[in-house]
XYZ file of C-alpha atoms in Angstrom:
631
model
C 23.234 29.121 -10.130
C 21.592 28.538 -13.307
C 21.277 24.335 -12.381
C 19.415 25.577 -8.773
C 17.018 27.963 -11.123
C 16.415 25.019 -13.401
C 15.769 22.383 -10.638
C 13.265 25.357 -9.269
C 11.841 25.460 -12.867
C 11.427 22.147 -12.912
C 9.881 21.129 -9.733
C 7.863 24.158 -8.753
C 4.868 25.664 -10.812
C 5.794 29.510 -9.661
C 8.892 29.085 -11.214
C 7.506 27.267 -14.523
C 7.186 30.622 -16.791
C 10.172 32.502 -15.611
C 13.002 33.042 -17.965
C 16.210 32.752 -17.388
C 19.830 33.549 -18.850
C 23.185 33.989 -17.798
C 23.423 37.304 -19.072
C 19.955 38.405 -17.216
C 18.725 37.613 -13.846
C 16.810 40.421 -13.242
C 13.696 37.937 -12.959
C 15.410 36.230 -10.113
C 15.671 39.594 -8.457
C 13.253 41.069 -8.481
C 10.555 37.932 -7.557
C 9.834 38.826 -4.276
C 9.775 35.322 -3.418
C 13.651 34.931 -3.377
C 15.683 38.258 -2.804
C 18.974 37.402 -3.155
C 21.323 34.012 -4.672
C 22.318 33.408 -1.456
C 18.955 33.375 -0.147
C 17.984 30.679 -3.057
C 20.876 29.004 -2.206
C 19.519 28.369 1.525
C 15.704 27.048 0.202
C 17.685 24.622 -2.429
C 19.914 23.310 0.151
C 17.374 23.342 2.687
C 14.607 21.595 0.306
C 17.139 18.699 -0.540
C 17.882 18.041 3.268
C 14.435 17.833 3.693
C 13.760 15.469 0.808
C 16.650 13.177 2.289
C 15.089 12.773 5.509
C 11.947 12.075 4.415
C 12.399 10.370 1.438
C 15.066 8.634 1.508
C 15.023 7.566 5.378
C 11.270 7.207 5.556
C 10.226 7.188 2.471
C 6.305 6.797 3.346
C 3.288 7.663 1.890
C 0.442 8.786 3.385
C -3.029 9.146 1.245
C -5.532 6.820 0.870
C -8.870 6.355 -0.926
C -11.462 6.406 0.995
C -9.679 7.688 3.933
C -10.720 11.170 4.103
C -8.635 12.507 6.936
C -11.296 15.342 6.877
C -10.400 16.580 3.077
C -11.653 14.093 0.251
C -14.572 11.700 0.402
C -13.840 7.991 -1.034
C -13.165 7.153 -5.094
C -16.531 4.792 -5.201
C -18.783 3.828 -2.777
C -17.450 1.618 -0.024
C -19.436 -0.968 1.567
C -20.468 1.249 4.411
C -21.136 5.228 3.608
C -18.738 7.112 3.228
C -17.784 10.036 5.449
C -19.453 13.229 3.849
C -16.758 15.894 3.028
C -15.976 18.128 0.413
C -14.971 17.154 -3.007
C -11.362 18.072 -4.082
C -11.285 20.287 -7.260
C -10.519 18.498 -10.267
C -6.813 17.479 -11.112
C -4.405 18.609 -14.191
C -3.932 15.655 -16.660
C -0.740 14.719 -15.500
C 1.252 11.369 -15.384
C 0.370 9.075 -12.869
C 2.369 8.053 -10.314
C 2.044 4.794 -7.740
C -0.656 4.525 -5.383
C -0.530 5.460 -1.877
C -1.395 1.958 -0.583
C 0.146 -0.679 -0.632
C -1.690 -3.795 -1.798
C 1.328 -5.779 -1.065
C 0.435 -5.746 2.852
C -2.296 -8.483 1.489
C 0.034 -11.152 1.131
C -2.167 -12.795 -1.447
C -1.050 -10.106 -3.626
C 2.973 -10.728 -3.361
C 1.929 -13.682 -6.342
C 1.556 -10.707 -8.419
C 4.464 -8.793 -10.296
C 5.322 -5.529 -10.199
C 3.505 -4.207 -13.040
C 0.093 -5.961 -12.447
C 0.656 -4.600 -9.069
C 0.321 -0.764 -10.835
C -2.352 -2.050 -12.934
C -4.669 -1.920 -10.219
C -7.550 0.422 -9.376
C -10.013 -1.252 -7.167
C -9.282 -4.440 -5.549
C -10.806 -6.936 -2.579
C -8.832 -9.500 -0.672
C -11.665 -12.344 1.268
C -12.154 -15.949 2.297
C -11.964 -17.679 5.101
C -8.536 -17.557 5.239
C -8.026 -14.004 3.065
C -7.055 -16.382 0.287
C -8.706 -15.110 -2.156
C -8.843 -11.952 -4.518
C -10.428 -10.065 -7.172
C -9.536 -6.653 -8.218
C -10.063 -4.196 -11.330
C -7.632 -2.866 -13.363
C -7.163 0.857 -14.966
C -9.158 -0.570 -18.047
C -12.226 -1.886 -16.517
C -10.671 -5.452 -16.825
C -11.833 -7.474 -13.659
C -9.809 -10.579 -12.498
C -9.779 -13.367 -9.461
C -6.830 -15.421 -8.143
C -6.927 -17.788 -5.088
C -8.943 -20.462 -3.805
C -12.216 -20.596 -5.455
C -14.568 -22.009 -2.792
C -17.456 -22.727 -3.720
C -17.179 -20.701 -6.952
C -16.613 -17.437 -5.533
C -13.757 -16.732 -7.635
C -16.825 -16.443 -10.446
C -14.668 -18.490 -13.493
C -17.061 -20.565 -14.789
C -15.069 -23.825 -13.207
C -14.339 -24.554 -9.499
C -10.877 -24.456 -9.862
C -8.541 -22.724 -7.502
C -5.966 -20.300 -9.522
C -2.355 -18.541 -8.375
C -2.514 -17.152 -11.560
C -5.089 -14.246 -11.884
C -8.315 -15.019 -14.249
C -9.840 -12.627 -15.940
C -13.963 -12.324 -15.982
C -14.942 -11.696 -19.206
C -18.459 -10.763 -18.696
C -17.603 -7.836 -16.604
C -15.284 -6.009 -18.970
C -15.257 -2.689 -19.255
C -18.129 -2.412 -16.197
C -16.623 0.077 -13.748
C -17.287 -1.179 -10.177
C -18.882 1.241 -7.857
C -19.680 -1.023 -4.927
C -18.843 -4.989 -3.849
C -19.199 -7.243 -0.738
C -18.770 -10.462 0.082
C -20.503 -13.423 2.429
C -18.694 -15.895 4.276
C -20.943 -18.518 2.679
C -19.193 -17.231 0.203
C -20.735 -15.433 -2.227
C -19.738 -12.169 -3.703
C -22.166 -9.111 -4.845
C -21.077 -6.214 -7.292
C -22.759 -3.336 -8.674
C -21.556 -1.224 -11.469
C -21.813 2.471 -12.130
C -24.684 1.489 -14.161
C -26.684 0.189 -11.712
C -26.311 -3.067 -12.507
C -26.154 -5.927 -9.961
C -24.206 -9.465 -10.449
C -23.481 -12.449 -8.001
C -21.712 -15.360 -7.863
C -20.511 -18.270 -5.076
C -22.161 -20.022 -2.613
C -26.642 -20.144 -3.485
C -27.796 -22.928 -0.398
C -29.658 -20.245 0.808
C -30.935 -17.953 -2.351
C -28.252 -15.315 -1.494
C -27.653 -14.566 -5.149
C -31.178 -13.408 -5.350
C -31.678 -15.709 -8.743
C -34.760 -17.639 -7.177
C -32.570 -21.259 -6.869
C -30.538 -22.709 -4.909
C -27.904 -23.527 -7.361
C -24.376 -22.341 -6.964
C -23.445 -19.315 -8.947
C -20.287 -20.303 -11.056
C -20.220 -17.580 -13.014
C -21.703 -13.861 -12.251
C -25.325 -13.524 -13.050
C -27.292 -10.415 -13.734
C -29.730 -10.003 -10.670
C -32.644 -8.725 -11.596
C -35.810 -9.648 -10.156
C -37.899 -6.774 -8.830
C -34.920 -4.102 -10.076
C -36.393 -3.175 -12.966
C -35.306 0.173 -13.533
C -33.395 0.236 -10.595
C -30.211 1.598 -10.160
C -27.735 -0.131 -7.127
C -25.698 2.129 -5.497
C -24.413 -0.218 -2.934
C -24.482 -3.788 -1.983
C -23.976 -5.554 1.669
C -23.377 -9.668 2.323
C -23.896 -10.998 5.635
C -22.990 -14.760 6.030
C -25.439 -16.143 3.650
C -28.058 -13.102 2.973
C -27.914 -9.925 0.946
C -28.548 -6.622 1.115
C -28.991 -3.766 -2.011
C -29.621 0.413 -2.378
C -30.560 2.058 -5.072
C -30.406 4.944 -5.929
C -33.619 6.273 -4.847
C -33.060 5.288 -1.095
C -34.564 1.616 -1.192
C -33.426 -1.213 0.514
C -33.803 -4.860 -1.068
C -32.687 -8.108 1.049
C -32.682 -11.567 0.049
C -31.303 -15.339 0.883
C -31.108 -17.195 5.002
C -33.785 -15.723 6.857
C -33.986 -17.894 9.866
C -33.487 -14.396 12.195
C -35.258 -11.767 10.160
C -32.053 -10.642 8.477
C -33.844 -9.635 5.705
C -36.497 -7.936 7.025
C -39.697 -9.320 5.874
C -41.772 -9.785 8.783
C -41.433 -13.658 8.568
C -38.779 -16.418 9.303
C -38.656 -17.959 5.531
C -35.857 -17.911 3.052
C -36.194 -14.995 0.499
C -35.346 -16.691 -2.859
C -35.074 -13.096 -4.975
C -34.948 -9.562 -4.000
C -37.882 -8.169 -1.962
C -37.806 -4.265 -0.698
C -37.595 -4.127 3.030
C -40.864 -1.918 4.141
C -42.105 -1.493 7.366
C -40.812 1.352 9.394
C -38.247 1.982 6.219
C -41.661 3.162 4.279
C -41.080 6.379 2.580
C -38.229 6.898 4.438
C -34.249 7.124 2.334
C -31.707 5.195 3.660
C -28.362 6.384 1.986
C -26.343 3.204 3.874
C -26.192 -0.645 4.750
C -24.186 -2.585 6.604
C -24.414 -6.521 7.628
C -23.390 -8.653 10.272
C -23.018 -12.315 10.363
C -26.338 -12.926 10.338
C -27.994 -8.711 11.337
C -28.630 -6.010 8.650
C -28.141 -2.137 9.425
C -29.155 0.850 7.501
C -28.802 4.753 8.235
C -31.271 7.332 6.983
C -30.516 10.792 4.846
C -31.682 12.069 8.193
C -29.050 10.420 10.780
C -31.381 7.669 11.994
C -30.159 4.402 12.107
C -32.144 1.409 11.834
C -31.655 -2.615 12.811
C -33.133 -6.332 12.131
C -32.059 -9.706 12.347
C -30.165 -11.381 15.246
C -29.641 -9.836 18.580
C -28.752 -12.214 20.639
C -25.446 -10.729 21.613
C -27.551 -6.803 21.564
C -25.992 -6.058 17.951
C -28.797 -4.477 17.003
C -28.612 -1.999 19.639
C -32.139 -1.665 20.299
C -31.905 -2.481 24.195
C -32.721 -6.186 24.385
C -31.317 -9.103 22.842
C -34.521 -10.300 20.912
C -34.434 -10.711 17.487
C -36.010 -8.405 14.966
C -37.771 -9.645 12.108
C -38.496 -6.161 10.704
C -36.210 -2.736 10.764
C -36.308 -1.402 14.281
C -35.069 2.166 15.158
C -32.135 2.682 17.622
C -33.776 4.813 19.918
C -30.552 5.250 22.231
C -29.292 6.987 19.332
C -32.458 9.626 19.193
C -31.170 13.151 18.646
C -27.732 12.131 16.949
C -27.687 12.233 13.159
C -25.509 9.329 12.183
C -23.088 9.335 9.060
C -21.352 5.760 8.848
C -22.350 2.254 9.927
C -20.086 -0.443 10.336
C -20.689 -4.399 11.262
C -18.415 -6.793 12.217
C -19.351 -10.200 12.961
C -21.648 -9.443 15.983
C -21.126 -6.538 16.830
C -22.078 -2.453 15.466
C -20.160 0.877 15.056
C -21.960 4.154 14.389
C -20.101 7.415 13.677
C -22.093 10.919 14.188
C -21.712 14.307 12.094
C -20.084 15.536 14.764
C -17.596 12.857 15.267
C -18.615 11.024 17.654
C -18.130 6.796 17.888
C -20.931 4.557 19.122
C -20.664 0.757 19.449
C -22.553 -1.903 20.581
C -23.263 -5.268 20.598
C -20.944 -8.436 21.414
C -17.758 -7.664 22.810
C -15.939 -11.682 23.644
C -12.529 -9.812 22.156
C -12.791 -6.000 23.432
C -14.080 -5.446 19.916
C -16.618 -2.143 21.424
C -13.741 -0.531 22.931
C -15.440 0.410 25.939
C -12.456 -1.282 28.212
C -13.535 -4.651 29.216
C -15.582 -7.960 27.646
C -19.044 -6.901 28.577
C -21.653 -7.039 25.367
C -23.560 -3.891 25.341
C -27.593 -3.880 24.280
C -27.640 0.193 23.478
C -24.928 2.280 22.077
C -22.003 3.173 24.398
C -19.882 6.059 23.238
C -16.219 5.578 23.057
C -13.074 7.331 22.642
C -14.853 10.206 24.262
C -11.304 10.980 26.060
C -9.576 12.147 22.261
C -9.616 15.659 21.413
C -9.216 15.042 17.497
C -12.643 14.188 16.156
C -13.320 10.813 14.912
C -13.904 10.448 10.598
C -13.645 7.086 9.545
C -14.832 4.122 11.799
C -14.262 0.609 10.325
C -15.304 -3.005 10.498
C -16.552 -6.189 8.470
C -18.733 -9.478 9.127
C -15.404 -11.528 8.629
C -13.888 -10.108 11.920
C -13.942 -9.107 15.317
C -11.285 -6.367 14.755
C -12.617 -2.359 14.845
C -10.834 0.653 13.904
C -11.157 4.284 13.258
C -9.482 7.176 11.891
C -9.406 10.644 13.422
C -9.368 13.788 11.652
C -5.812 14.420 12.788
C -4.654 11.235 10.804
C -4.348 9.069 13.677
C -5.383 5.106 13.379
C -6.964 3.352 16.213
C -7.671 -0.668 16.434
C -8.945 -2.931 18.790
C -10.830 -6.211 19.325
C -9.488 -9.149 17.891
C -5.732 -8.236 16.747
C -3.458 -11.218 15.833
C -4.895 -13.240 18.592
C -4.679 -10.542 21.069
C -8.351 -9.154 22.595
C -7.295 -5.375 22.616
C -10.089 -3.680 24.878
C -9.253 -0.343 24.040
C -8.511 1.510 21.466
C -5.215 1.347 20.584
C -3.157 3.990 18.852
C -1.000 2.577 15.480
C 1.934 3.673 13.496
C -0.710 3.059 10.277
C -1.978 6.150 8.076
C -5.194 4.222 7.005
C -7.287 1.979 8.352
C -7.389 -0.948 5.651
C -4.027 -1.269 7.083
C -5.374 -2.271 10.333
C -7.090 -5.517 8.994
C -3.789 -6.381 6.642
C -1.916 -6.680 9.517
C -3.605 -7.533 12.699
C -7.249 -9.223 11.541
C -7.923 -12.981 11.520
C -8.413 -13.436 8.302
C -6.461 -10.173 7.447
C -9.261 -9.857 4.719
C -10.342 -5.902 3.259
C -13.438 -4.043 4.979
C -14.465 -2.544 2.374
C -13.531 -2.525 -1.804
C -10.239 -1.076 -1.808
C -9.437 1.743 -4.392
C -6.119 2.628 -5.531
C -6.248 6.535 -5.098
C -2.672 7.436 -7.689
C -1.215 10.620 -7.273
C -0.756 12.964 -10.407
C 2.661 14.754 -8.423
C 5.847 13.272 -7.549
C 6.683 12.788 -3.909
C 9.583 14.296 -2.476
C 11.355 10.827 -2.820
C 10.615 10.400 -6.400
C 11.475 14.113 -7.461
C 14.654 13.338 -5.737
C 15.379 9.729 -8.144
C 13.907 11.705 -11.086
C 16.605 14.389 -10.452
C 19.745 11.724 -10.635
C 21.952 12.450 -13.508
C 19.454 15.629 -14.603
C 21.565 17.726 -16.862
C 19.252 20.536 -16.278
C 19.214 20.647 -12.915
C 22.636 19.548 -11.807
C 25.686 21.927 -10.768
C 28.489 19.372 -10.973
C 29.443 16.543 -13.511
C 31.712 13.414 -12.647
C 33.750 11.878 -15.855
C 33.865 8.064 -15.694
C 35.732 6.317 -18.599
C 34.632 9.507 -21.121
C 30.830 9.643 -19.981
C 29.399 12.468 -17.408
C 27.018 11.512 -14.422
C 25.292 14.744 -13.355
C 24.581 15.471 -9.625
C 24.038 17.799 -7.046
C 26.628 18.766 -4.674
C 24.121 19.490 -2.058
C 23.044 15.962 -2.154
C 26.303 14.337 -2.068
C 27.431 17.058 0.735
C 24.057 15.189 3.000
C 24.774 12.049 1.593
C 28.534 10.818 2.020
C 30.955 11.802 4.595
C 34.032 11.579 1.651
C 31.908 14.707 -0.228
C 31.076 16.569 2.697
C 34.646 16.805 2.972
C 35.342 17.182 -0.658
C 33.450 20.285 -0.840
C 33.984 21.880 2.403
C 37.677 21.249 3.360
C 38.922 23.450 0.210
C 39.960 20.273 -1.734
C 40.544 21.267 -5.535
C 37.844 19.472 -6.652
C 34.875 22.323 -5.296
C 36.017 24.831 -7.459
C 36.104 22.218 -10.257
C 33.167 21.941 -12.365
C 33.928 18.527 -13.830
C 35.719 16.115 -11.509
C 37.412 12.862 -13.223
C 37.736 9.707 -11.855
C 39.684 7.038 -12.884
C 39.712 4.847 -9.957
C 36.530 3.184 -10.870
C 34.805 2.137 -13.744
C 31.535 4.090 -15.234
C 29.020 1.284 -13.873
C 30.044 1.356 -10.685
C 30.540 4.790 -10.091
C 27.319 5.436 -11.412
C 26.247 3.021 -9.429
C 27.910 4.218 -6.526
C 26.082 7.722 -7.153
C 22.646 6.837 -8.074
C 22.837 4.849 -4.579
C 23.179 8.104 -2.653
C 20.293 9.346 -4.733
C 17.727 6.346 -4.095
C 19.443 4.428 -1.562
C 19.022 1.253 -3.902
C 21.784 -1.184 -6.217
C 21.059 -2.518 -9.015
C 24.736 -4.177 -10.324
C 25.403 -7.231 -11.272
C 27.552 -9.696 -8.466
C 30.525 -9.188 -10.938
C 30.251 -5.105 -10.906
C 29.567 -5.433 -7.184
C 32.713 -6.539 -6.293
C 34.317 -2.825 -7.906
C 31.561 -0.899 -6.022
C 32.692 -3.528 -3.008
C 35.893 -1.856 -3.339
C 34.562 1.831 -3.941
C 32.641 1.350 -0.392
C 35.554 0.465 1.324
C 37.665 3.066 -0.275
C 34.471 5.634 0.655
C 33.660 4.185 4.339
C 30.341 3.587 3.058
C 29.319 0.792 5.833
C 25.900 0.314 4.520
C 26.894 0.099 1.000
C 29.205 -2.498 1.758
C 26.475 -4.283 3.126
C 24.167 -3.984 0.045
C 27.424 -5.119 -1.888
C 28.094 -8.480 0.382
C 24.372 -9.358 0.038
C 24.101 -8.695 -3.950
C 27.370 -10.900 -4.157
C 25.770 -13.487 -1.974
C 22.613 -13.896 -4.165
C 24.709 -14.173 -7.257
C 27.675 -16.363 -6.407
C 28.053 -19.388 -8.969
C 30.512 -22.153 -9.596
C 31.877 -19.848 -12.151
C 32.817 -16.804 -10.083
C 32.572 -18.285 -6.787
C 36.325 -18.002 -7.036
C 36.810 -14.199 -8.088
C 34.375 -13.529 -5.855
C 36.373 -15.200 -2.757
C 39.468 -13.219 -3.934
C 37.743 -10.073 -3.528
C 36.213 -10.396 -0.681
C 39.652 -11.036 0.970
C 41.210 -8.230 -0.975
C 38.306 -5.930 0.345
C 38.726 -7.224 4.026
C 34.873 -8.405 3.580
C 35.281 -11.116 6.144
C 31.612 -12.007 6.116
C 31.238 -12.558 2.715
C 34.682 -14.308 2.520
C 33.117 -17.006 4.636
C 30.372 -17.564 2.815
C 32.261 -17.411 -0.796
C 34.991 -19.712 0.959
C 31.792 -22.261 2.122
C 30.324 -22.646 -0.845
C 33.939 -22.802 -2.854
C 34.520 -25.954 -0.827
C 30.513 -27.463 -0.720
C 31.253 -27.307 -4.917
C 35.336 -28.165 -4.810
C 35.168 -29.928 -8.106
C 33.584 -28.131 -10.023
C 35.131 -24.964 -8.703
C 38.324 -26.051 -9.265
C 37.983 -26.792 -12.950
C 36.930 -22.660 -13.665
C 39.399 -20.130 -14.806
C 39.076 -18.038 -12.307
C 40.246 -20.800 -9.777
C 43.767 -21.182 -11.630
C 44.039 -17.361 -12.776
C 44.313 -17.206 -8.508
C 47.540 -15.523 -7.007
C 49.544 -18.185 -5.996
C 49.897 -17.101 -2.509
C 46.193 -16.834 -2.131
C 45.809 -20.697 -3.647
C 48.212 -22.105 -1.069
C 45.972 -20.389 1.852
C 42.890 -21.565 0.350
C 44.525 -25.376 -0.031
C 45.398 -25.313 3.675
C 42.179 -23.927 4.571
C 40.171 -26.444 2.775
C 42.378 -28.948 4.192
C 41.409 -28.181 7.959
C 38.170 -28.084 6.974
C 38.289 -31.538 5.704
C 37.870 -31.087 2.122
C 40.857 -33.375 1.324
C 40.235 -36.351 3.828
C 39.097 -38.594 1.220
């Protein structure tokens, strides 16, 4: 009893300042949250069975920065505004525990190891082909990796990199917002307000009055005096900033009225957009390819630049070389924009999805190819209301998040034109474009949300040999492993039986085993605990033999396939023996293969002439009809 207390003690607050002894369990009594031993019996066993279903079969995690589900707003701002919701109240100082995304579904991030990997905070994946990366660290530090066209990579040299680069003039500045162009050129603001830029500059984009590419980031600051940026926007080759006061500054390619200012010409350095944004505050922007977007603190939602395919959503497909208001949308109060490359999402207070604009790969939603000139309202069918909507310039891929947690995508999705909304096994929707958009770039800058609690999964690992929370020990060659019976019991067939057939080994608290050695029982046991092996091809072979012993199907699996990775000239013959001993027949082919692919050298080891005799005259005559001999 006192192992169950402890493993409450441990893993549940309630239970933190309750004392307990052998001699007095009047606390455990008289909580009215558990009335009897039996009774905490039952919520034990019944917590581990849960934590082995859904940790150790699943195993998933499900919270994401950014993606609010309805509770928590975003870490920083994201390149479109966030959803409004309440703010979560502060968390304990705790130790922090892996994020609940995965930046490993970016494949550009598999160069990375493990522990860069949980290094990150904030991180973007972009290019032409996704092949390229920056991302921030827990220490401010900011580094690039990838394929540095036309300097985006911001290292000074136009050289590409696997290996990431750090960019020493932005230590220490924590990143609050970040976009990039498809020119490309990149644009980050800091929580100080701060704006830098670097790539591609044909067009002015960086806002530094030339034309010259930016090879390294440069402070923008033309007409920002004493402005603070909040957010920043790209479109292919123009640029888009909000401060903090509700102003909106464009710059760079012109040649549609992306940036606003009445005229056709190039805008070589930030210039505030006016006109029917006068006096008004716009608290988000959003590009297109070649459009700019911006919603007001009031819900109105504004549009300028290109319209040929009606992504403006002002009812015609004429451009518009100043903002024009999307009078369709009169009487909604708009939360979110989102552009993709020409086309427009709009989400409403009241969660409700708008899109318009060009629709070649279904990417409105609205059922069928047809652009659309106003706003069409979609997904009015679902009954869960609609809190995240997502796109980016890149792509032709939408998606959205209801408040129930359920991601939809459609448009372009690996090649496929999905014209409706499609439901996805995917808990966020940054998911959507690592998997199905071409490039399978990142909407928006990415932050690593890390969890200060341990999932069910981890509390179950963490447990694993826990003296103060186990109620059984195993003896291995004079050393204890400390488990749980109700784990084993869930886990393996052979304990299940142990402890509920009346074997003498349930009323034991110690059992010894001297079948096995202490690695591979350990092993053996912190495998039912994580449902991972880490053993060297050598010690494999043992917990080889403890699987079969066990019936433990999968674990002889694991076993045949950590063998397989490590066979060498040296063991190739032990390990051939045991697979034959153990009745492994697929790994005896492929140790009896590769015995005969390296026959020389193979037969020069120890381990070859240490062989039974018996088992050296079948491996002879097997070699021999395989014609290892004919020469």
């Amino acid at each position: 009893m006192g192992a169950r207390v402890a493993f409450l003690r441990r893993n549940c607050s309630h239970y933190l300042g309750k004392e307990y002894g052998k001699a007095d369990e009047r606390w455990l009594h008289s909580d009215p949250t558990i009335v009897s031993l039996e009774l905490l019996t039952v919520v034990l066993d019944g917590i581990l069975a849960l934590v082995l279903v859904y940790a150790i079969v699943k195993d998933k995690h499900y919270s994401v920065s950014g993606d609010s589900g309805g509770l928590t707003a975003p870490a920083s701002p994201s390149p479109v505004p966030p959803v409004l919701t309440p703010t979560p109240p502060p968390r304990r100082a705790r130790v922090r525990y892996p994020a609940m995304v995965d930046v490993g579904k970016w494949p550009l991030f598999t160069l990375l190891g493990a522990q860069e990997v949980s290094s990150i905070r904030q991180a973007c994946v972009f290019g032409t082909s996704a092949n390229e990366a920056i991302y921030i660290t827990q220490d401010d530090e900011v580094f690039v990796f990838g394929l540095n066209c036309s300097n985006c990579l911001g290292t000074g040299d136009s050289q590409s990199t696997m290996v990431p680069k750090k960019l020493d003039f932005l230590r220490g500045k924590k990143v609050v917002s970040l976009s990039y162009g498809s020119g490309p050129h990149v644009l980050l603001a800091t929580e100080g307000g701060e704006l830098f830029a670097w790539g591609h500059n044909g067009y002015s984009q960086l806002g530094n009055g030339t034309t010259n590419q930016g090879v390294s980031p440069i402070l923008v600051s033309t007409n920002l005096q004493n402005k603070k940026i909040t957010q920043v926007a790209c479109g292919s080759h123009h640029s888009l900033a909000l401060t903090h006061d509700g102003e909106v500054f464009a710059w760079g390619y012109n040649n549609c009225g992306q940036v606003g200012s009445g005229a056709t010409a190039n805008q070589p350095t930030p210039r505030r957009v006016t006109n029917c944004l006068q006096g008004k505050v716009v608290m988000g922007i959003a590009c297109g390819q070649t459009s700019s977007m911006a919603v007001l603190d009031n819900g109105e939602v504004f549009g300028w630049g290109y319209n040929g395919n009606g992504q403006l959503g002002v009812g015609n497909n004429g451009n518009q070389l100043t903002p024009c208001r999307l009078a369709a949308l009169q009487g909604l109060c708009v939360l979110q924009i989102a552009s993709g490359y020409a086309h427009s999402l709009a989400l409403t207070d009241e969660g409700l999805l708008y899109a318009w604009g060009a629709n070649t790969y279904g990417q409105l939603g609205t059922g069928n190819k047809s652009n659309q000139l106003s706003p069409v309202h979609i997904m009015a069918e679902k009954e869960s209301r609609i809190v995240e909507i997502a796109a980016c310039h890149s792509t032709h891929t939408s998606a959205c998040k209801t408040q129930s947690g359920q991601v939809y995508m459609w448009g372009q999705c690996r090649g496929q034109s999905i014209v409706l909304p499609h439901l996805t096994h995917f808990s966020c929707t940054d998911d959507v474009f690592a998997c199905f958009a071409t490039p399978s770039v990142m909407w928006r800058l990415l932050s690593m949300e890390y969890d200060d609690f341990l999932t069910v999964a981890q509390s179950l690992r963490k447990e694993f040999d826990s003296p103060e929370t186990a109620d059984l020990k195993f003896s291995v060659d004079g050393k204890y492993i400390h488990v749980h019976k109700a784990v084993l019991k869930i886990r393996c067939e052979h304990f299940r039986s142990m402890f509920q057939s009346h074997w003498t080994e349930d009323t034991k608290e110690v059992i010894e085993i001297d079948q096995f050695s202490y690695p591979v029982y350990r092993s053996f046991l912190e495998f039912l605990y994580t449902d991972n092996v880490d053993l060297p091809p050598e010690d494999a072979i043992g917990l080889l033999d403890l699987a079969t012993s066990y019936c433990e199907n999968r674990l002889k699996r694991l076993c045949q396939h950590i063998i397989k990775r490590g066979i060498t000239v040296e063991n190739a013959f032990s390990l051939l023996s045991a697979a034959v001993r153990y009745d492994a027949e697929d790994l005896e082919e492929f140790c009896f293969k590769f015995c005969v692919n390296h026959l020389t050298e193979v037969t020069q080891t120890a381990a070859f002439w240490q062989i039974d005799g018996n088992m050296l005259k079948e491996f002879i005559c097997r070699a021999s009809r395989c014609g290892a001999f004919k020469n």
